[in-house]
Amino acid sequence: AQKITQTQPGMFVQEKEAVTLDCTYDTSDPSYGLFWYKQPSSGEMIFLIYQGSYDQQNATEGRYSLNFQKARKSANLVISASQLGDSAMYFCAMREGAGKSTFGDGTTLTVKP
Amino acid sequence: NAGVTQTPKFQVLKTGQSMTLQCAQDMNHEYMSWYRQDPGMGLRLIHYSVGAGITDQGEVPNGYNVSRSTTEDFPLRLLSAAPSQTSVYFCASSRHVAGVETQYFGPGTRLLVL
């Protein structure tokens, strides 16, 4: 079974609107971490946000927030006020052990002017 | 502070050749990892290390070796290159401080095996 599932291969959003990228995960380990990364067309992997399994509050980093619903095993990324530069591939990942992460297949986000 | 560096940026190999992909980090991170990314897919873990002298296999370790003799360096060796190893290879290092974990990636190495 896939440990990280991103069900949206592609998403479109109008500039300045908010968008939610879905991510569900599967683990029996009580201690884990969830990440979101951005991969622009240039290919580099850019860390966006992290949520620990014991964190009570949803993580936020600027325009990025992580909607963490532990019971549903979901960790959706919310991007507020989308910008043209947000067009990229977005990956959700889960860390179950030190230095060891599993990635989803990604969601391609296109921001329309 | 260079972060995570990888060399080379691009490499072409013939089937059966061996080579080493270099990875170095200057952030004194304990954890380092190697991933491969095939077209249109996410990253898959090849090998990882939780400290100097300690390595372990990830999801797709066959055909690759690693070693970690220092905190800074984590080279990946392809023993006998095969066309199925054509991919983009990313090295990463991570730290866990005050309940927050951050993982930094190198720029990647594009490998083509003919």
PDB file of C-alpha atoms in Angstrom:
ATOM      1  CA  ALA A   1       0.000   0.000   0.000  1.00  0.00           C
ATOM      2  CA  GLN A   2       1.190   3.509  -0.788  1.00  0.00           C
ATOM      3  CA  LYS A   3       2.349   5.392   2.264  1.00  0.00           C
ATOM      4  CA  ILE A   4       1.794   8.835   0.747  1.00  0.00           C
ATOM      5  CA  THR A   5      -1.081   9.508  -1.636  1.00  0.00           C
ATOM      6  CA  GLN A   6      -1.542  12.680  -3.628  1.00  0.00           C
ATOM      7  CA  THR A   7      -4.772  12.240  -5.557  1.00  0.00           C
ATOM      8  CA  GLN A   8      -4.566  15.400  -7.690  1.00  0.00           C
ATOM      9  CA  PRO A   9      -2.134  14.977 -10.606  1.00  0.00           C
ATOM     10  CA  GLY A  10      -2.814  18.548 -11.707  1.00  0.00           C
ATOM     11  CA  MET A  11      -4.490  21.619 -10.258  1.00  0.00           C
ATOM     12  CA  PHE A  12      -5.315  25.066 -11.618  1.00  0.00           C
ATOM     13  CA  VAL A  13      -5.848  28.207  -9.558  1.00  0.00           C
ATOM     14  CA  GLN A  14      -6.461  31.821 -10.430  1.00  0.00           C
ATOM     15  CA  GLU A  15      -3.799  34.282  -9.356  1.00  0.00           C
ATOM     16  CA  LYS A  16      -4.471  35.761  -5.869  1.00  0.00           C
ATOM     17  CA  GLU A  17      -6.834  32.939  -4.912  1.00  0.00           C
ATOM     18  CA  ALA A  18      -6.149  30.224  -2.321  1.00  0.00           C
ATOM     19  CA  VAL A  19      -5.588  26.588  -3.275  1.00  0.00           C
ATOM     20  CA  THR A  20      -5.484  23.330  -1.305  1.00  0.00           C
ATOM     21  CA  LEU A  21      -3.269  20.434  -2.354  1.00  0.00           C
ATOM     22  CA  ASP A  22      -4.314  17.096  -0.888  1.00  0.00           C
ATOM     23  CA  CYS A  23      -2.104  14.547   0.842  1.00  0.00           C
ATOM     24  CA  THR A  24      -3.052  11.445   2.799  1.00  0.00           C
ATOM     25  CA  TYR A  25      -0.581   9.166   4.533  1.00  0.00           C
ATOM     26  CA  ASP A  26      -0.440   5.747   6.094  1.00  0.00           C
ATOM     27  CA  THR A  27       1.679   4.791   9.078  1.00  0.00           C
ATOM     28  CA  SER A  28       1.390   2.861  12.317  1.00  0.00           C
ATOM     29  CA  ASP A  29       4.328   4.704  13.903  1.00  0.00           C
ATOM     30  CA  PRO A  30       3.106   7.249  16.496  1.00  0.00           C
ATOM     31  CA  SER A  31       6.134   9.474  15.826  1.00  0.00           C
ATOM     32  CA  TYR A  32       6.459  10.841  12.304  1.00  0.00           C
ATOM     33  CA  GLY A  33       6.876  14.055  10.389  1.00  0.00           C
ATOM     34  CA  LEU A  34       5.155  15.437   7.321  1.00  0.00           C
ATOM     35  CA  PHE A  35       6.781  17.725   4.755  1.00  0.00           C
ATOM     36  CA  TRP A  36       5.809  19.642   1.696  1.00  0.00           C
ATOM     37  CA  TYR A  37       8.287  20.513  -1.041  1.00  0.00           C
ATOM     38  CA  LYS A  38       8.090  22.634  -4.163  1.00  0.00           C
ATOM     39  CA  GLN A  39       9.884  21.611  -7.336  1.00  0.00           C
ATOM     40  CA  PRO A  40       9.884  24.307 -10.016  1.00  0.00           C
ATOM     41  CA  SER A  41      10.677  23.527 -13.638  1.00  0.00           C
ATOM     42  CA  SER A  42      14.364  24.190 -12.905  1.00  0.00           C
ATOM     43  CA  GLY A  43      14.373  20.952 -10.894  1.00  0.00           C
ATOM     44  CA  GLU A  44      15.549  21.897  -7.420  1.00  0.00           C
ATOM     45  CA  MET A  45      13.671  20.705  -4.352  1.00  0.00           C
ATOM     46  CA  ILE A  46      12.585  23.530  -2.064  1.00  0.00           C
ATOM     47  CA  PHE A  47      11.468  22.811   1.503  1.00  0.00           C
ATOM     48  CA  LEU A  48       8.179  24.585   2.311  1.00  0.00           C
ATOM     49  CA  ILE A  49       6.739  23.386   5.602  1.00  0.00           C
ATOM     50  CA  TYR A  50       6.979  20.692   8.280  1.00  0.00           C
ATOM     51  CA  GLN A  51       4.435  19.202  10.702  1.00  0.00           C
ATOM     52  CA  GLY A  52       5.368  16.826  13.502  1.00  0.00           C
ATOM     53  CA  SER A  53       2.897  14.137  14.525  1.00  0.00           C
ATOM     54  CA  TYR A  54       2.735  15.452  18.093  1.00  0.00           C
ATOM     55  CA  ASP A  55       2.239  19.075  17.104  1.00  0.00           C
ATOM     56  CA  GLN A  56      -1.108  20.386  18.319  1.00  0.00           C
ATOM     57  CA  GLN A  57      -1.192  23.392  16.050  1.00  0.00           C
ATOM     58  CA  ASN A  58      -1.166  23.437  12.261  1.00  0.00           C
ATOM     59  CA  ALA A  59       2.189  24.564  10.858  1.00  0.00           C
ATOM     60  CA  THR A  60       2.384  27.855   8.981  1.00  0.00           C
ATOM     61  CA  GLU A  61       5.177  29.451   6.960  1.00  0.00           C
ATOM     62  CA  GLY A  62       4.236  32.720   5.312  1.00  0.00           C
ATOM     63  CA  ARG A  63       1.612  31.981   2.639  1.00  0.00           C
ATOM     64  CA  TYR A  64       1.859  28.236   3.278  1.00  0.00           C
ATOM     65  CA  SER A  65      -0.112  26.390   5.924  1.00  0.00           C
ATOM     66  CA  LEU A  66      -0.505  22.700   6.583  1.00  0.00           C
ATOM     67  CA  ASN A  67      -4.007  21.489   7.421  1.00  0.00           C
ATOM     68  CA  PHE A  68      -3.146  18.525   9.667  1.00  0.00           C
ATOM     69  CA  GLN A  69      -6.019  16.147  10.448  1.00  0.00           C
ATOM     70  CA  LYS A  70      -4.405  13.322  12.367  1.00  0.00           C
ATOM     71  CA  ALA A  71      -7.444  11.080  12.740  1.00  0.00           C
ATOM     72  CA  ARG A  72      -8.069  11.235   8.995  1.00  0.00           C
ATOM     73  CA  LYS A  73      -4.337  10.896   8.256  1.00  0.00           C
ATOM     74  CA  SER A  74      -4.352  13.897   6.015  1.00  0.00           C
ATOM     75  CA  ALA A  75      -1.837  16.732   5.672  1.00  0.00           C
ATOM     76  CA  ASN A  76      -3.120  19.127   3.041  1.00  0.00           C
ATOM     77  CA  LEU A  77      -1.081  22.125   1.916  1.00  0.00           C
ATOM     78  CA  VAL A  78      -2.908  25.434   1.665  1.00  0.00           C
ATOM     79  CA  ILE A  79      -1.338  28.206  -0.395  1.00  0.00           C
ATOM     80  CA  SER A  80      -2.979  31.572   0.133  1.00  0.00           C
ATOM     81  CA  ALA A  81      -2.946  34.435  -2.370  1.00  0.00           C
ATOM     82  CA  SER A  82      -1.430  32.381  -5.206  1.00  0.00           C
ATOM     83  CA  GLN A  83       1.277  33.971  -7.317  1.00  0.00           C
ATOM     84  CA  LEU A  84       2.464  33.111 -10.823  1.00  0.00           C
ATOM     85  CA  GLY A  85       5.734  31.943  -9.294  1.00  0.00           C
ATOM     86  CA  ASP A  86       3.856  29.269  -7.354  1.00  0.00           C
ATOM     87  CA  SER A  87       3.419  27.264 -10.572  1.00  0.00           C
ATOM     88  CA  ALA A  88       5.434  24.104  -9.906  1.00  0.00           C
ATOM     89  CA  MET A  89       5.249  20.478  -8.851  1.00  0.00           C
ATOM     90  CA  TYR A  90       4.440  19.983  -5.160  1.00  0.00           C
ATOM     91  CA  PHE A  91       5.415  16.894  -3.213  1.00  0.00           C
ATOM     92  CA  CYS A  92       4.137  15.637   0.115  1.00  0.00           C
ATOM     93  CA  ALA A  93       6.523  13.435   2.121  1.00  0.00           C
ATOM     94  CA  MET A  94       6.527  11.555   5.404  1.00  0.00           C
ATOM     95  CA  ARG A  95       9.450  10.794   7.679  1.00  0.00           C
ATOM     96  CA  GLU A  96       9.081   7.669   9.807  1.00  0.00           C
ATOM     97  CA  GLY A  97      12.693   7.261  10.876  1.00  0.00           C
ATOM     98  CA  ALA A  98      15.731   9.523  11.099  1.00  0.00           C
ATOM     99  CA  GLY A  99      16.761  10.709   7.634  1.00  0.00           C
ATOM    100  CA  LYS A 100      14.296   8.385   5.911  1.00  0.00           C
ATOM    101  CA  SER A 101      11.397   9.889   3.973  1.00  0.00           C
ATOM    102  CA  THR A 102       8.728   8.565   1.617  1.00  0.00           C
ATOM    103  CA  PHE A 103       7.404  10.849  -1.116  1.00  0.00           C
ATOM    104  CA  GLY A 104       4.112  11.040  -2.962  1.00  0.00           C
ATOM    105  CA  ASP A 105       3.924  11.255  -6.749  1.00  0.00           C
ATOM    106  CA  GLY A 106       3.294  14.981  -6.684  1.00  0.00           C
ATOM    107  CA  THR A 107       0.710  17.523  -7.838  1.00  0.00           C
ATOM    108  CA  THR A 108       1.387  19.958 -10.663  1.00  0.00           C
ATOM    109  CA  LEU A 109       0.009  23.383  -9.786  1.00  0.00           C
ATOM    110  CA  THR A 110      -0.620  25.945 -12.513  1.00  0.00           C
ATOM    111  CA  VAL A 111      -1.440  29.514 -11.503  1.00  0.00           C
ATOM    112  CA  LYS A 112      -3.438  31.398 -14.122  1.00  0.00           C
ATOM    113  CA  PRO A 113      -3.064  35.181 -14.515  1.00  0.00           C
TER     114      PRO A 113
ATOM    115  CA  ASN B   1      27.716  28.294   3.796  1.00  0.00           C
ATOM    116  CA  ALA B   2      27.236  26.249   0.603  1.00  0.00           C
ATOM    117  CA  GLY B   3      24.478  23.987   1.961  1.00  0.00           C
ATOM    118  CA  VAL B   4      24.328  20.657   0.111  1.00  0.00           C
ATOM    119  CA  THR B   5      26.555  20.327  -2.940  1.00  0.00           C
ATOM    120  CA  GLN B   6      26.522  17.562  -5.543  1.00  0.00           C
ATOM    121  CA  THR B   7      28.942  16.721  -8.323  1.00  0.00           C
ATOM    122  CA  PRO B   8      28.764  16.177 -11.213  1.00  0.00           C
ATOM    123  CA  LYS B   9      25.647  17.991 -12.424  1.00  0.00           C
ATOM    124  CA  PHE B  10      25.320  15.762 -15.453  1.00  0.00           C
ATOM    125  CA  GLN B  11      26.903  12.448 -16.430  1.00  0.00           C
ATOM    126  CA  VAL B  12      26.625  10.011 -19.320  1.00  0.00           C
ATOM    127  CA  LEU B  13      27.710   6.410 -18.709  1.00  0.00           C
ATOM    128  CA  LYS B  14      27.810   3.274 -20.778  1.00  0.00           C
ATOM    129  CA  THR B  15      26.183   0.123 -19.501  1.00  0.00           C
ATOM    130  CA  GLY B  16      28.532  -1.669 -17.112  1.00  0.00           C
ATOM    131  CA  GLN B  17      30.599   1.358 -16.157  1.00  0.00           C
ATOM    132  CA  SER B  18      30.922   2.396 -12.531  1.00  0.00           C
ATOM    133  CA  MET B  19      31.013   5.844 -11.049  1.00  0.00           C
ATOM    134  CA  THR B  20      30.658   7.790  -7.811  1.00  0.00           C
ATOM    135  CA  LEU B  21      28.246  10.635  -7.258  1.00  0.00           C
ATOM    136  CA  GLN B  22      29.607  13.067  -4.712  1.00  0.00           C
ATOM    137  CA  CYS B  23      27.581  14.781  -2.002  1.00  0.00           C
ATOM    138  CA  ALA B  24      28.790  17.140   0.696  1.00  0.00           C
ATOM    139  CA  GLN B  25      27.126  19.343   3.285  1.00  0.00           C
ATOM    140  CA  ASP B  26      28.621  22.021   5.501  1.00  0.00           C
ATOM    141  CA  MET B  27      25.780  22.381   8.010  1.00  0.00           C
ATOM    142  CA  ASN B  28      26.999  19.658  10.401  1.00  0.00           C
ATOM    143  CA  HIS B  29      23.787  17.694   9.855  1.00  0.00           C
ATOM    144  CA  GLU B  30      23.694  14.160  11.217  1.00  0.00           C
ATOM    145  CA  TYR B  31      21.264  12.750   8.680  1.00  0.00           C
ATOM    146  CA  MET B  32      21.989  12.376   4.988  1.00  0.00           C
ATOM    147  CA  SER B  33      20.073  10.571   2.252  1.00  0.00           C
ATOM    148  CA  TRP B  34      20.180   9.696  -1.434  1.00  0.00           C
ATOM    149  CA  TYR B  35      17.042   9.696  -3.585  1.00  0.00           C
ATOM    150  CA  ARG B  36      16.341   9.083  -7.228  1.00  0.00           C
ATOM    151  CA  GLN B  37      13.598  10.770  -9.213  1.00  0.00           C
ATOM    152  CA  ASP B  38      12.325   9.179 -12.400  1.00  0.00           C
ATOM    153  CA  PRO B  39      10.332  11.289 -14.910  1.00  0.00           C
ATOM    154  CA  GLY B  40       6.907  12.344 -13.632  1.00  0.00           C
ATOM    155  CA  MET B  41       7.399  10.639 -10.289  1.00  0.00           C
ATOM    156  CA  GLY B  42       8.252  11.418  -6.723  1.00  0.00           C
ATOM    157  CA  LEU B  43      11.549  10.718  -5.031  1.00  0.00           C
ATOM    158  CA  ARG B  44      12.486   7.225  -3.931  1.00  0.00           C
ATOM    159  CA  LEU B  45      14.976   6.602  -1.142  1.00  0.00           C
ATOM    160  CA  ILE B  46      18.107   4.680  -2.137  1.00  0.00           C
ATOM    161  CA  HIS B  47      20.284   4.765   0.988  1.00  0.00           C
ATOM    162  CA  TYR B  48      20.476   6.907   4.074  1.00  0.00           C
ATOM    163  CA  SER B  49      22.765   7.607   7.015  1.00  0.00           C
ATOM    164  CA  VAL B  50      22.067   8.740  10.567  1.00  0.00           C
ATOM    165  CA  GLY B  51      25.694   9.582  11.302  1.00  0.00           C
ATOM    166  CA  ALA B  52      29.297   8.935  10.354  1.00  0.00           C
ATOM    167  CA  GLY B  53      29.917   5.213  10.006  1.00  0.00           C
ATOM    168  CA  ILE B  54      26.202   4.324   9.952  1.00  0.00           C
ATOM    169  CA  THR B  55      24.275   3.632   6.747  1.00  0.00           C
ATOM    170  CA  ASP B  56      21.155   1.720   5.849  1.00  0.00           C
ATOM    171  CA  GLN B  57      19.136   0.740   2.798  1.00  0.00           C
ATOM    172  CA  GLY B  58      16.105   2.571   1.563  1.00  0.00           C
ATOM    173  CA  GLU B  59      13.376   1.536  -0.843  1.00  0.00           C
ATOM    174  CA  VAL B  60      15.537   0.969  -3.964  1.00  0.00           C
ATOM    175  CA  PRO B  61      19.116   0.082  -2.881  1.00  0.00           C
ATOM    176  CA  ASN B  62      20.030  -2.533  -5.493  1.00  0.00           C
ATOM    177  CA  GLY B  63      22.969  -1.547  -7.673  1.00  0.00           C
ATOM    178  CA  TYR B  64      24.150   1.201  -5.328  1.00  0.00           C
ATOM    179  CA  ASN B  65      26.623   1.419  -2.453  1.00  0.00           C
ATOM    180  CA  VAL B  66      27.250   4.179   0.064  1.00  0.00           C
ATOM    181  CA  SER B  67      29.658   4.977   2.845  1.00  0.00           C
ATOM    182  CA  ARG B  68      29.805   7.757   5.423  1.00  0.00           C
ATOM    183  CA  SER B  69      33.323   8.185   6.760  1.00  0.00           C
ATOM    184  CA  THR B  70      32.774  11.821   7.775  1.00  0.00           C
ATOM    185  CA  THR B  71      29.774  13.914   8.801  1.00  0.00           C
ATOM    186  CA  GLU B  72      30.203  16.096   5.722  1.00  0.00           C
ATOM    187  CA  ASP B  73      30.427  13.574   2.875  1.00  0.00           C
ATOM    188  CA  PHE B  74      28.060  10.886   1.627  1.00  0.00           C
ATOM    189  CA  PRO B  75      29.112   9.489  -1.779  1.00  0.00           C
ATOM    190  CA  LEU B  76      26.876   7.175  -3.816  1.00  0.00           C
ATOM    191  CA  ARG B  77      28.548   4.498  -5.931  1.00  0.00           C
ATOM    192  CA  LEU B  78      26.994   2.875  -8.960  1.00  0.00           C
ATOM    193  CA  LEU B  79      28.646  -0.514  -9.204  1.00  0.00           C
ATOM    194  CA  SER B  80      27.762  -1.505 -12.797  1.00  0.00           C
ATOM    195  CA  ALA B  81      25.520   1.046 -14.490  1.00  0.00           C
ATOM    196  CA  ALA B  82      22.321  -0.121 -16.203  1.00  0.00           C
ATOM    197  CA  PRO B  83      19.864   1.860 -18.382  1.00  0.00           C
ATOM    198  CA  SER B  84      17.277   1.468 -15.586  1.00  0.00           C
ATOM    199  CA  GLN B  85      19.487   3.719 -13.447  1.00  0.00           C
ATOM    200  CA  THR B  86      18.935   6.655 -15.772  1.00  0.00           C
ATOM    201  CA  SER B  87      17.424   9.194 -13.414  1.00  0.00           C
ATOM    202  CA  VAL B  88      17.977  12.387 -11.470  1.00  0.00           C
ATOM    203  CA  TYR B  89      19.765  11.787  -8.188  1.00  0.00           C
ATOM    204  CA  PHE B  90      19.262  14.025  -5.191  1.00  0.00           C
ATOM    205  CA  CYS B  91      21.289  14.107  -2.016  1.00  0.00           C
ATOM    206  CA  ALA B  92      19.737  15.575   1.120  1.00  0.00           C
ATOM    207  CA  SER B  93      20.751  16.408   4.651  1.00  0.00           C
ATOM    208  CA  SER B  94      18.456  17.101   7.555  1.00  0.00           C
ATOM    209  CA  ARG B  95      18.359  18.289  11.111  1.00  0.00           C
ATOM    210  CA  HIS B  96      15.775  18.104  13.874  1.00  0.00           C
ATOM    211  CA  VAL B  97      15.868  21.097  16.198  1.00  0.00           C
ATOM    212  CA  ALA B  98      13.271  22.112  18.801  1.00  0.00           C
ATOM    213  CA  GLY B  99      10.644  19.825  17.355  1.00  0.00           C
ATOM    214  CA  VAL B 100      11.025  21.109  13.825  1.00  0.00           C
ATOM    215  CA  GLU B 101      12.722  19.131  11.106  1.00  0.00           C
ATOM    216  CA  THR B 102      14.170  20.658   7.960  1.00  0.00           C
ATOM    217  CA  GLN B 103      15.539  18.720   5.027  1.00  0.00           C
ATOM    218  CA  TYR B 104      17.818  20.439   2.522  1.00  0.00           C
ATOM    219  CA  PHE B 105      18.412  19.060  -0.951  1.00  0.00           C
ATOM    220  CA  GLY B 106      21.339  19.389  -3.285  1.00  0.00           C
ATOM    221  CA  PRO B 107      20.763  20.591  -6.879  1.00  0.00           C
ATOM    222  CA  GLY B 108      20.706  17.057  -8.261  1.00  0.00           C
ATOM    223  CA  THR B 109      22.782  14.980 -10.689  1.00  0.00           C
ATOM    224  CA  ARG B 110      21.267  13.975 -14.018  1.00  0.00           C
ATOM    225  CA  LEU B 111      22.527  10.541 -15.033  1.00  0.00           C
ATOM    226  CA  LEU B 112      22.041   8.981 -18.445  1.00  0.00           C
ATOM    227  CA  VAL B 113      23.069   5.355 -18.931  1.00  0.00           C
ATOM    228  CA  LEU B 114      23.335   4.223 -22.522  1.00  0.00           C
TER     229      LEU B 114
END
